[in-house]
Coordinates of C-alpha atoms (C1' of nucleotides) in Angstrom, one line a residue:
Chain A
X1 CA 0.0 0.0 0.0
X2 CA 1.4 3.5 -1.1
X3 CA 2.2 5.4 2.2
X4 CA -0.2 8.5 3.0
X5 CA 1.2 12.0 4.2
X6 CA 0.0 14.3 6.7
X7 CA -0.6 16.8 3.6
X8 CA -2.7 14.0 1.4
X9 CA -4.8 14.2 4.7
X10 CA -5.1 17.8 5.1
X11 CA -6.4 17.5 1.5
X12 CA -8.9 15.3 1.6
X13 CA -10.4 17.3 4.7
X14 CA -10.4 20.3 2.9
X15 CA -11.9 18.4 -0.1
X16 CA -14.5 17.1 2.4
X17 CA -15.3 20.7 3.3
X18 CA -15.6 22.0 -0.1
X19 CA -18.0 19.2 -0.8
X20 CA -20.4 20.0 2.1
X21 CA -20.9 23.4 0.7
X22 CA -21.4 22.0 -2.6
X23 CA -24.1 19.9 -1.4
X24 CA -25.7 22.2 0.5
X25 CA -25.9 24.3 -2.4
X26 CA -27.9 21.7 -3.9
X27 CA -25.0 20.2 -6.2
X28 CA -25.1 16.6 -7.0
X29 CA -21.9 15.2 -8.8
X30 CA -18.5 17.7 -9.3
X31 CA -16.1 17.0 -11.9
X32 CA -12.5 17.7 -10.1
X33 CA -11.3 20.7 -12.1
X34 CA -14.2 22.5 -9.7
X35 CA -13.3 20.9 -7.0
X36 CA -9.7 21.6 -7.4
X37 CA -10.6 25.4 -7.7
X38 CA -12.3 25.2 -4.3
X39 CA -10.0 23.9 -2.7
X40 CA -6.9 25.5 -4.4
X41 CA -4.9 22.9 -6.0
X42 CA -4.9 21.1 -9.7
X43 CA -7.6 19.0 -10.8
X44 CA -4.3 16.6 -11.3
X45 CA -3.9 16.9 -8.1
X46 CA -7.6 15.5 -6.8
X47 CA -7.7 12.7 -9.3
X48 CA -4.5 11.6 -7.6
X49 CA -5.1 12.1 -4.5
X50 CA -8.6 10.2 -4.8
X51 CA -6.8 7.2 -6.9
X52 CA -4.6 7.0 -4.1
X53 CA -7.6 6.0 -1.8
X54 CA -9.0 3.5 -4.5
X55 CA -12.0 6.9 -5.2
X56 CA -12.8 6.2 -8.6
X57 CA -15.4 8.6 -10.4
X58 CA -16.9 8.5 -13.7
X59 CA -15.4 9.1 -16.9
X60 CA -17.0 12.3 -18.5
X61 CA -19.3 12.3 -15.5
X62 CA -17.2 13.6 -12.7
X63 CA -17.7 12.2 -9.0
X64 CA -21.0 11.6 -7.2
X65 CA -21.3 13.9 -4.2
X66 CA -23.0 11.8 -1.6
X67 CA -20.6 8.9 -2.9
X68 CA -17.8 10.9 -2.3
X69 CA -18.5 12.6 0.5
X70 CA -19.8 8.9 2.4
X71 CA -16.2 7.7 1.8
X72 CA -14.2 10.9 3.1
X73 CA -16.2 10.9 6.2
X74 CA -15.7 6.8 7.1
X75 CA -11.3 7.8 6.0
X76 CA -11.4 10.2 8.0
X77 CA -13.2 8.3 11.1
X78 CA -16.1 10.9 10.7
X79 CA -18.8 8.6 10.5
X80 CA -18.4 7.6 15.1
X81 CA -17.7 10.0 18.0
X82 CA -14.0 11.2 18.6
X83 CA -13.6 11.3 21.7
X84 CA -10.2 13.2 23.5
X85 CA -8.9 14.4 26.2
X86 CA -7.1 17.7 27.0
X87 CA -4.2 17.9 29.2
X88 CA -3.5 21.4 30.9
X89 CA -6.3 23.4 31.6
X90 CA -4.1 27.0 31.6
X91 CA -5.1 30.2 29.6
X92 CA -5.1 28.1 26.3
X93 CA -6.5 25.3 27.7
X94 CA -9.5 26.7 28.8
X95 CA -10.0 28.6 25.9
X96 CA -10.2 25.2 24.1
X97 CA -12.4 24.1 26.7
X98 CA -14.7 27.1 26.0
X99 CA -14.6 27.0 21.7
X100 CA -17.1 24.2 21.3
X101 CA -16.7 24.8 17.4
X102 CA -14.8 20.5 17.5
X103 CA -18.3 18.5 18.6
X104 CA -20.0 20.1 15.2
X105 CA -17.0 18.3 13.9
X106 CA -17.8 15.0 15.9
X107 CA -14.7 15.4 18.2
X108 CA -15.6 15.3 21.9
X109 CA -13.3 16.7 25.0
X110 CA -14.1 14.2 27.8
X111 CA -12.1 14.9 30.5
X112 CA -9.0 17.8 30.9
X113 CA -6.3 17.0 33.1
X114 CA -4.7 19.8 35.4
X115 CA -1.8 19.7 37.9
X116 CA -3.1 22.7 40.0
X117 CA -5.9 21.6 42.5
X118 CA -7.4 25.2 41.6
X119 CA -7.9 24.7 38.1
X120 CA -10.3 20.7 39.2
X121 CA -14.2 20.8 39.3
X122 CA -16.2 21.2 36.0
X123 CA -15.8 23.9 33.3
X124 CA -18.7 24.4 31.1
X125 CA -19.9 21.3 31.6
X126 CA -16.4 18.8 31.2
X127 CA -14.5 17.5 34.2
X128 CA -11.4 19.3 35.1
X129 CA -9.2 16.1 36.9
X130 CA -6.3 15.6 38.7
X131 CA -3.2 14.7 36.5
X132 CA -3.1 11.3 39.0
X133 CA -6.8 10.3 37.7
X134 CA -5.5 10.6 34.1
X135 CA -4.2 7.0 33.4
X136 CA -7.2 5.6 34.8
X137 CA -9.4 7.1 32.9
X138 CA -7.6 7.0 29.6
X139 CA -8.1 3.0 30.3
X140 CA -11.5 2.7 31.4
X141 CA -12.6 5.5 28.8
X142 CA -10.6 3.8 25.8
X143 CA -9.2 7.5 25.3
X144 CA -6.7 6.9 22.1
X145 CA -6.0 10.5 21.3
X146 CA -5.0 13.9 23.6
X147 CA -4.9 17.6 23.2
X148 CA -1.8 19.2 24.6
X149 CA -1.4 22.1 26.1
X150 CA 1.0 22.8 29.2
X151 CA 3.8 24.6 29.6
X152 CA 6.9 24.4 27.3
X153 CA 8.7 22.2 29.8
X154 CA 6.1 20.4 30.5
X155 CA 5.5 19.0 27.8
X156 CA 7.8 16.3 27.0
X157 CA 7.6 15.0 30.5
X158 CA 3.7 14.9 30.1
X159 CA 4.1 13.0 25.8
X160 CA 6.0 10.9 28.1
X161 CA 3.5 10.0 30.3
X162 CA 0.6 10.4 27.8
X163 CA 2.0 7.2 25.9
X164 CA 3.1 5.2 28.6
X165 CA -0.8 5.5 29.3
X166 CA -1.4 4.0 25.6
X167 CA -2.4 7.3 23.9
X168 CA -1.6 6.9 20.5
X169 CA -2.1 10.8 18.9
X170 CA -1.3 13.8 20.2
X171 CA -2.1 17.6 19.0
X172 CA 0.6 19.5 20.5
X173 CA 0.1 23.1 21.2
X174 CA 3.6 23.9 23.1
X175 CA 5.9 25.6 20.6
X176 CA 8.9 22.7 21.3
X177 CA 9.9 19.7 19.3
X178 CA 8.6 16.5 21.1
X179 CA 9.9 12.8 20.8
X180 CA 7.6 10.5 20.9
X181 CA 8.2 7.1 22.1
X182 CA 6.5 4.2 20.4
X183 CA 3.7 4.3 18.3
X184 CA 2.4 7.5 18.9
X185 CA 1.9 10.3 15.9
X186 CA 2.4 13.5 17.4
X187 CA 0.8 17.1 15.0
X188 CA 1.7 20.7 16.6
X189 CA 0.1 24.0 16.6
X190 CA 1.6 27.0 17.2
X191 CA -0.3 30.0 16.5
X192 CA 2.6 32.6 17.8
X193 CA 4.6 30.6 15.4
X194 CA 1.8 31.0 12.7
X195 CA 1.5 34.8 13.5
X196 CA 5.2 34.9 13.9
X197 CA 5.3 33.7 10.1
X198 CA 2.5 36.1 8.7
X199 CA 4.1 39.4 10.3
X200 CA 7.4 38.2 8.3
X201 CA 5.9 38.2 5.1
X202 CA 3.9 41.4 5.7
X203 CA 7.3 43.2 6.7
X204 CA 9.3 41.6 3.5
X205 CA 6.2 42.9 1.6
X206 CA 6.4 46.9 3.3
X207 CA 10.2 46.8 2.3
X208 CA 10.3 45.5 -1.4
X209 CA 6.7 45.7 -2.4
X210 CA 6.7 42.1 -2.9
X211 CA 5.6 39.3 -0.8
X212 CA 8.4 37.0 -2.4
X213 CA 6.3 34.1 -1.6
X214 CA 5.1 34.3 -5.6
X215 CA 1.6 33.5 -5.9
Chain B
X1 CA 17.8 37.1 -3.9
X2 CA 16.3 34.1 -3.0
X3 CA 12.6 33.7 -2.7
X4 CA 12.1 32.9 0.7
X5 CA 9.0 30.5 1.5
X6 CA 6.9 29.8 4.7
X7 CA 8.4 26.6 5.5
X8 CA 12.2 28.4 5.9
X9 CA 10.8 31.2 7.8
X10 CA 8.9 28.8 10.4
X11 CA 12.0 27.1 10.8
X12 CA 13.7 30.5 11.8
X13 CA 11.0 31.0 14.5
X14 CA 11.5 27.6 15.2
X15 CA 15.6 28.1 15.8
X16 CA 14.5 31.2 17.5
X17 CA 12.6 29.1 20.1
X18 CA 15.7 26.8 21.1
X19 CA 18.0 29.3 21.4
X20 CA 16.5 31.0 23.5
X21 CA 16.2 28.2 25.6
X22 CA 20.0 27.2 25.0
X23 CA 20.9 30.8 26.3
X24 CA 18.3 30.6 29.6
X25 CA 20.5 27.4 30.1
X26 CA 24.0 29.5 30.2
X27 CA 25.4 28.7 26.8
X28 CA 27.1 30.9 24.7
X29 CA 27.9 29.6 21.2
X30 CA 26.1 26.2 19.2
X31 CA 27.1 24.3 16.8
X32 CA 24.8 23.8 13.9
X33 CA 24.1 20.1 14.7
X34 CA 23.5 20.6 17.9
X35 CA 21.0 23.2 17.2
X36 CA 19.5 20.4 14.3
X37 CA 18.9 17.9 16.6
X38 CA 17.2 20.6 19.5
X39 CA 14.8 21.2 16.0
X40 CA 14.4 18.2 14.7
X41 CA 16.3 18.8 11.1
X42 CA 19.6 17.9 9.6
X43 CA 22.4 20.2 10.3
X44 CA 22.6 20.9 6.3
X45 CA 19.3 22.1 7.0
X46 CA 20.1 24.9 9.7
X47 CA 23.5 26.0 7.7
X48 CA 21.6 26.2 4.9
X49 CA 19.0 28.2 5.5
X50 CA 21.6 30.8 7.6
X51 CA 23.4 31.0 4.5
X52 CA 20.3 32.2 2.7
X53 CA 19.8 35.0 5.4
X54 CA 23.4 36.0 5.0
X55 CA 23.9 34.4 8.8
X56 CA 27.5 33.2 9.1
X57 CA 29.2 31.4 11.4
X58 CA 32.7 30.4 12.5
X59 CA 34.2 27.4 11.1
X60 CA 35.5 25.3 13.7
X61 CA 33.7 27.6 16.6
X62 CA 30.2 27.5 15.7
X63 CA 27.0 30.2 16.1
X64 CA 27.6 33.0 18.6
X65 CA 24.2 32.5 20.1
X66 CA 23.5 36.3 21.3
X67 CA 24.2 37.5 17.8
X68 CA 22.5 34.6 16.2
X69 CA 19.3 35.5 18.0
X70 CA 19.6 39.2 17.9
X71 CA 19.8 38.8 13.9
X72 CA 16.7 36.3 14.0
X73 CA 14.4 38.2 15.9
X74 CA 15.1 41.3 13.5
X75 CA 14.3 39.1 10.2
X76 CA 10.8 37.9 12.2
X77 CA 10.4 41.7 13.3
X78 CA 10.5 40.7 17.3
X79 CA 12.2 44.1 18.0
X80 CA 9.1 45.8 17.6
X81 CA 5.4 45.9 18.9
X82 CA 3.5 44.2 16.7
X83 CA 0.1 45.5 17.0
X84 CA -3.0 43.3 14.8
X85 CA -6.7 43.9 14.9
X86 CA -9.3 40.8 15.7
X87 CA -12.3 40.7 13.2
X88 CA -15.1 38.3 14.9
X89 CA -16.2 38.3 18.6
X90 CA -17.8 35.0 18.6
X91 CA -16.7 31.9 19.9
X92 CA -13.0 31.4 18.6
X93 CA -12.8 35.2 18.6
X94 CA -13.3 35.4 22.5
X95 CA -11.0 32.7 23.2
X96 CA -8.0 34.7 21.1
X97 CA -9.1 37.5 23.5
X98 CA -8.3 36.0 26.6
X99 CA -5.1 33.7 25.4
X100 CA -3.1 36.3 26.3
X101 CA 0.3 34.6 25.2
X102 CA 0.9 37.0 22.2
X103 CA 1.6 39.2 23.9
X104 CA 5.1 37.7 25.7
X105 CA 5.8 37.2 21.7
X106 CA 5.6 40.5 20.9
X107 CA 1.9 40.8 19.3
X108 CA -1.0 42.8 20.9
X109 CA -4.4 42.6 19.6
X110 CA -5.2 46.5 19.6
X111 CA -8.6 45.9 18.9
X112 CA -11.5 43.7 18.1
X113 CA -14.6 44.2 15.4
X114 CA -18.1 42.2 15.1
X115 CA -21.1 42.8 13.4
X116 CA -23.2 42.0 16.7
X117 CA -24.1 44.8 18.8
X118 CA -24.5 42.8 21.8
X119 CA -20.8 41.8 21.1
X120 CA -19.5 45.6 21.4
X121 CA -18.0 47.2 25.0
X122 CA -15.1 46.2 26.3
X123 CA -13.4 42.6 27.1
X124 CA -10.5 41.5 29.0
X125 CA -9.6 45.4 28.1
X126 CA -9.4 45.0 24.6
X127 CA -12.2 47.1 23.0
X128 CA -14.7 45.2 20.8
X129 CA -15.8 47.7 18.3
X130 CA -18.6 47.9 15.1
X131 CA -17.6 46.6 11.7
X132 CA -18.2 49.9 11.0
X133 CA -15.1 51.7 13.0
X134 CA -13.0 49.0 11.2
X135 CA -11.9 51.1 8.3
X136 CA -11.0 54.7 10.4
X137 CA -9.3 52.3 12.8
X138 CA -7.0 50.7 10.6
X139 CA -6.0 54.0 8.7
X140 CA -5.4 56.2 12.1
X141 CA -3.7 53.1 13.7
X142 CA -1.6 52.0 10.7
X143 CA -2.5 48.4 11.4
X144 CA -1.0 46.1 8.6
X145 CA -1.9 42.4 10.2
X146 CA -5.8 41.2 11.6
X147 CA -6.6 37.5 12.8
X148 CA -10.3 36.3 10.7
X149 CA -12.2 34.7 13.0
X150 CA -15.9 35.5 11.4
X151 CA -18.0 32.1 10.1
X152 CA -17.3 30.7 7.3
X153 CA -19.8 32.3 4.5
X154 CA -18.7 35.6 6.4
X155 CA -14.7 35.3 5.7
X156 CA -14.7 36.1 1.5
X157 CA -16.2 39.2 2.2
X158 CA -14.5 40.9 5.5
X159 CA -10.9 39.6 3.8
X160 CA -11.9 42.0 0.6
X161 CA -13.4 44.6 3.0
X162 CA -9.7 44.1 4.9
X163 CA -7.4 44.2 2.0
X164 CA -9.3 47.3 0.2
X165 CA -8.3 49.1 3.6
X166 CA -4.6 48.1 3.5
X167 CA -4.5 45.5 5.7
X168 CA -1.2 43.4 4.8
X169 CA -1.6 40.1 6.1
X170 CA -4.4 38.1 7.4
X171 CA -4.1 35.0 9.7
X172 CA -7.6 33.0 8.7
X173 CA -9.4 30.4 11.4
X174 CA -12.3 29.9 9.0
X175 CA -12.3 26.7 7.4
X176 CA -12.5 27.9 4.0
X177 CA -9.8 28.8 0.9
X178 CA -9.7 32.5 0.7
X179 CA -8.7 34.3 -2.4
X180 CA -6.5 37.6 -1.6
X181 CA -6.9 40.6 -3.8
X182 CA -3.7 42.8 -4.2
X183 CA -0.5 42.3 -2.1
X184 CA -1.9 40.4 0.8
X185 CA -0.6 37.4 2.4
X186 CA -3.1 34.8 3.9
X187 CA -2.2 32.2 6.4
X188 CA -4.4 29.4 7.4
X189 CA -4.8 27.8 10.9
X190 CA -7.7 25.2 11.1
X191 CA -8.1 23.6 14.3
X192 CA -10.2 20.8 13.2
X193 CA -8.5 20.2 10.2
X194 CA -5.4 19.7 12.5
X195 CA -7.1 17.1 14.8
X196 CA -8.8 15.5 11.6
X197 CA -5.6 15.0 10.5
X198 CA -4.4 13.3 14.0
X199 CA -7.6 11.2 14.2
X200 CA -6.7 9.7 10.4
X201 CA -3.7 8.4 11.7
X202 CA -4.5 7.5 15.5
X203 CA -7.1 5.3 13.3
X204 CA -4.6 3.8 11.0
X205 CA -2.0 2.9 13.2
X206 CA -5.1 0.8 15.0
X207 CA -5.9 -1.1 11.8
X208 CA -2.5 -1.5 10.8
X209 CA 0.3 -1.1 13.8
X210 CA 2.1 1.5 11.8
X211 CA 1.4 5.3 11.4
X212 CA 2.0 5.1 8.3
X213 CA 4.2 8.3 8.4
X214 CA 7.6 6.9 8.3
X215 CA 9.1 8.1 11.0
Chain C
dT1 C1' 49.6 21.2 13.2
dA2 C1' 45.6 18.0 13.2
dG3 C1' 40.9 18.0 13.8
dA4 C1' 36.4 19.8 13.5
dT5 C1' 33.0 22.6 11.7
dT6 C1' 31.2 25.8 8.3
dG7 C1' 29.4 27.1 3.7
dT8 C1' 28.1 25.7 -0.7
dT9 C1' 27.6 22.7 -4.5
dA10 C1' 25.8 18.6 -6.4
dA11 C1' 22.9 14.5 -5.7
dT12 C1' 18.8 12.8 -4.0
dC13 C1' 14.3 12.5 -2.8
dG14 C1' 9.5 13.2 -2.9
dA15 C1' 5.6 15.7 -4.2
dT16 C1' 3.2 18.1 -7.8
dT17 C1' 1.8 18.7 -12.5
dA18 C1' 1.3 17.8 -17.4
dA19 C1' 0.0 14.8 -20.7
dC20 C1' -2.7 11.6 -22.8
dA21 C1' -4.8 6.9 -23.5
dA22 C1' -9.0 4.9 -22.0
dT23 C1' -13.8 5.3 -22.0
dC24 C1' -18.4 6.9 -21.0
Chain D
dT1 C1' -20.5 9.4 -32.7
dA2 C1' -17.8 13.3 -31.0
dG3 C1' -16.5 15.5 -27.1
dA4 C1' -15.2 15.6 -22.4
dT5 C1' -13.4 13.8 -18.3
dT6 C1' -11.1 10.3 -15.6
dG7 C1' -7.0 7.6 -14.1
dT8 C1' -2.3 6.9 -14.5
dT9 C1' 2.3 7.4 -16.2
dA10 C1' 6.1 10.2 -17.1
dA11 C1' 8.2 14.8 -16.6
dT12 C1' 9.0 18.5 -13.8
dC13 C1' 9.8 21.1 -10.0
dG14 C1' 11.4 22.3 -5.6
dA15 C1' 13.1 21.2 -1.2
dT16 C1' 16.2 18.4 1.5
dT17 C1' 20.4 16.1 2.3
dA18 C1' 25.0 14.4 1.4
dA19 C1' 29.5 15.4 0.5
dC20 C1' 33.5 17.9 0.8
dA21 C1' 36.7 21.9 0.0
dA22 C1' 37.8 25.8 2.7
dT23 C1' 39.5 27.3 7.0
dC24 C1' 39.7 28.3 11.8

DNA sequence: TAGATTGTTAATCGATTAACAATC
DNA sequence: TAGATTGTTAATCGATTAACAATC
C-alpha cells in the first residue's frame, strides 16, 4: 500500500469541506477541475489524490457527491464520536475548553487534566481532573488521542506519560519539538509561530513591495 | 535574492525558540548540529537556511548565540510591537481574546470588530468595536496584520473589506480557501482540520500497527 | 599542526503537475 | 458518434540532504 502523508490528509479534509458546501448548495456530482478550484490545488492533483484512496469517479461524469463525501467521512473516522482528552487546563487550555466549534466536527473533549488543584471541578460542563486520575481514565474510557497544552517544559515529561498510558495521537500546542516514544503520531500548533510567520511576510512585503512568496 | 518560503521562515522562528532556551540554560555559542537535533532537522538544514539569510558562522567555533538570536528576531520583526486587529467576537474570537500569550511574543491585539451589537463594549480590556469603525481604525492606527475569526460564509467578504483598507496580512481560522486581492498574504490555521488530520492516523495505526508516516 | 566545523555545490528525494490513452 | 473527463504514467519542480573543500 502506497504510504499516506499528513498533507494527502489535510487534503482530503479540505476536499470534504468543499464538498459540504457543494451539497448544500444543492450540487449533486462535481467533476475535479471544480473541486480543485475550491479547494486550491490542480484538478491533477484531486484525481490523484482520490486514486490514491482507491476513489474512482466516472469518466466524462465527474464524481458523485454523496458517494464521495460517504467515503471521506468513514477515512477520515467521521462517521463515530472522537472522543479526547485535554491535558492542561491554563489560559489556552481553557480557551479550548470554551470553543465548542470540535463536537460540530464530531470530536468530543471528555475529561481535561490539570496539575493545579485550583484549576479541578467542572468547566462548562467537562470535568477538570487531577493529572493522577489521568491513566485511569484513559483505560477505562478507551481515550486513544489527547490535546496538549502545558507549559513548554512540561511538555515532553507529560508526551512521556501520555504514551506510557497507551495514547496513541497527540495535538501538540507547546511551541517545542517532542519525541515520541512508540507508536504515537504526534501534530503541533503553534499559533505565535503562525502569527510569527505572517508578520514576516507582511514586513518583507512593506520593504520591497513584494511578498516574495510568488503567488 | 532568493525567494524565501513559509516553511524556511517557520524554521527561523522555530531556531529562534531553542536558542532562547540554549541561552536561559547559560550557553554561549552552538554548533549547527546541535541546534538540528534541539529542531528536529539535519544540520545541512540549519547551515543552509543561515546561508540564505546571509547568517554566518565560525568554522571550527560554531553560532555565537546572542548574535545569532539578535539577527533572528530582526528578520521575524521581534524588536518591535506588533500590533494586529481581531475581526469576529464570537466563539474562537473570544478565546483569542483571553489567550493572552501573544503578547510575551511581541503581538498585541489593539482591537477587536463584530457585526453584533451585543458583542461591542469592552473585554479582558481589549475594546470590541462595530464593523463599521473597522476602516477609520486601521488607517489612524496604521494596522498592517488582523486575525479572521468570522464564520465561514462571512470570511470572502470581511478579507476584501480588509485588504481594500490596507490590511497586509491576514491569519484565517475559517475553514474555507480565501482568495487575496492585491498584495496580501493569507495564512491558514484550522483547528479541526489539524485534529482530523491526527484522528486519520490514531485510526490507522489501529488497523494496521504502523502510522504510516515513516518516522 | 591535526581535527572539526562551516558554507556551498551537487545529488537525491518526494511531491506536484502535465499529458494523454482509455472510455463513458 | 464526437466530445469531455477520468485515471495513471512520465516529466517537472522544488526542497532536503550528502558530501567535501575551505578554513579556523
Amino acid at each position: 500500500m502506497v504510504r499516506k502523508n499528513r498533507k494527502v490528509i489535510s487534503r482530503l479534509s479540505r476536499y470534504k469541506n468543499a464538498l459540504n458546501r457543494f451539497q448544500s448548495l444543492g450540487f449533486v456530482k462535481i467533476f475535479s477541475d471544480y473541486l480543485a478550484e475550491a479547494v486550491g490545488v490542480t484538478s491533477s492533483q484531486v484525481r490523484k489524490d482520490f486514486s490514491l484512496f482507491g476513489i474512482h469517479g466516472n469518466k466524462r461524469g465527474g464524481y458523485q457527491i454523496d458517494a464521495l463525501l460517504e467515503r471521506l467521512n468513514e477515512i477520515l473516522g467521521k462517521n463515530e464520536l472522537q472522543r479526547v482528552i485535554l491535558v492542561g487546563a491554563g489560559n489556552l487550555g481553557s480557551a479550548l475548553i470554551k470553543y465548542k466549534n470540535f463536537e460540530k466536527d464530531g470530536v468530543k473533549i471528555v475529561a481535561a487534566f490539570d496539575i493545579d488543584p485550583a484549576k479541578h471541578g467542572d468547566r462548562d460542563s467537562i470535568p477538570v481532573l487531577p493529572l493522577d486520575d489521568m491513566q485511569r481514565f484513559i483505560a477505562e474510557q478507551g481515550i486513544k488521542t489527547a490535546i496538549l497544552a502545558v507549559p513548554d517544559v512540561a511538555a515532553q515529561p507529560i508526551l512521556d506519560r501520555l504514551t506510557s498510558c497507551g495514547i496513541k495521537g497527540v495535538l501538540n500546542f507547546a511551541p517545542i519539538q517532542l519525541k515520541a516514544e512508540g507508536r504515537c503520531v504526534v501534530n503541533h500548533v503553534n499559533l505565535e509561530l503562525e502569527l510569527e510567520n505572517l508578520i514576516y511576510f507582511v514586513n518583507a512585503m512593506e520593504k520591497t513591495g513584494d511578498t516574495g512568496l510568488g503567488n
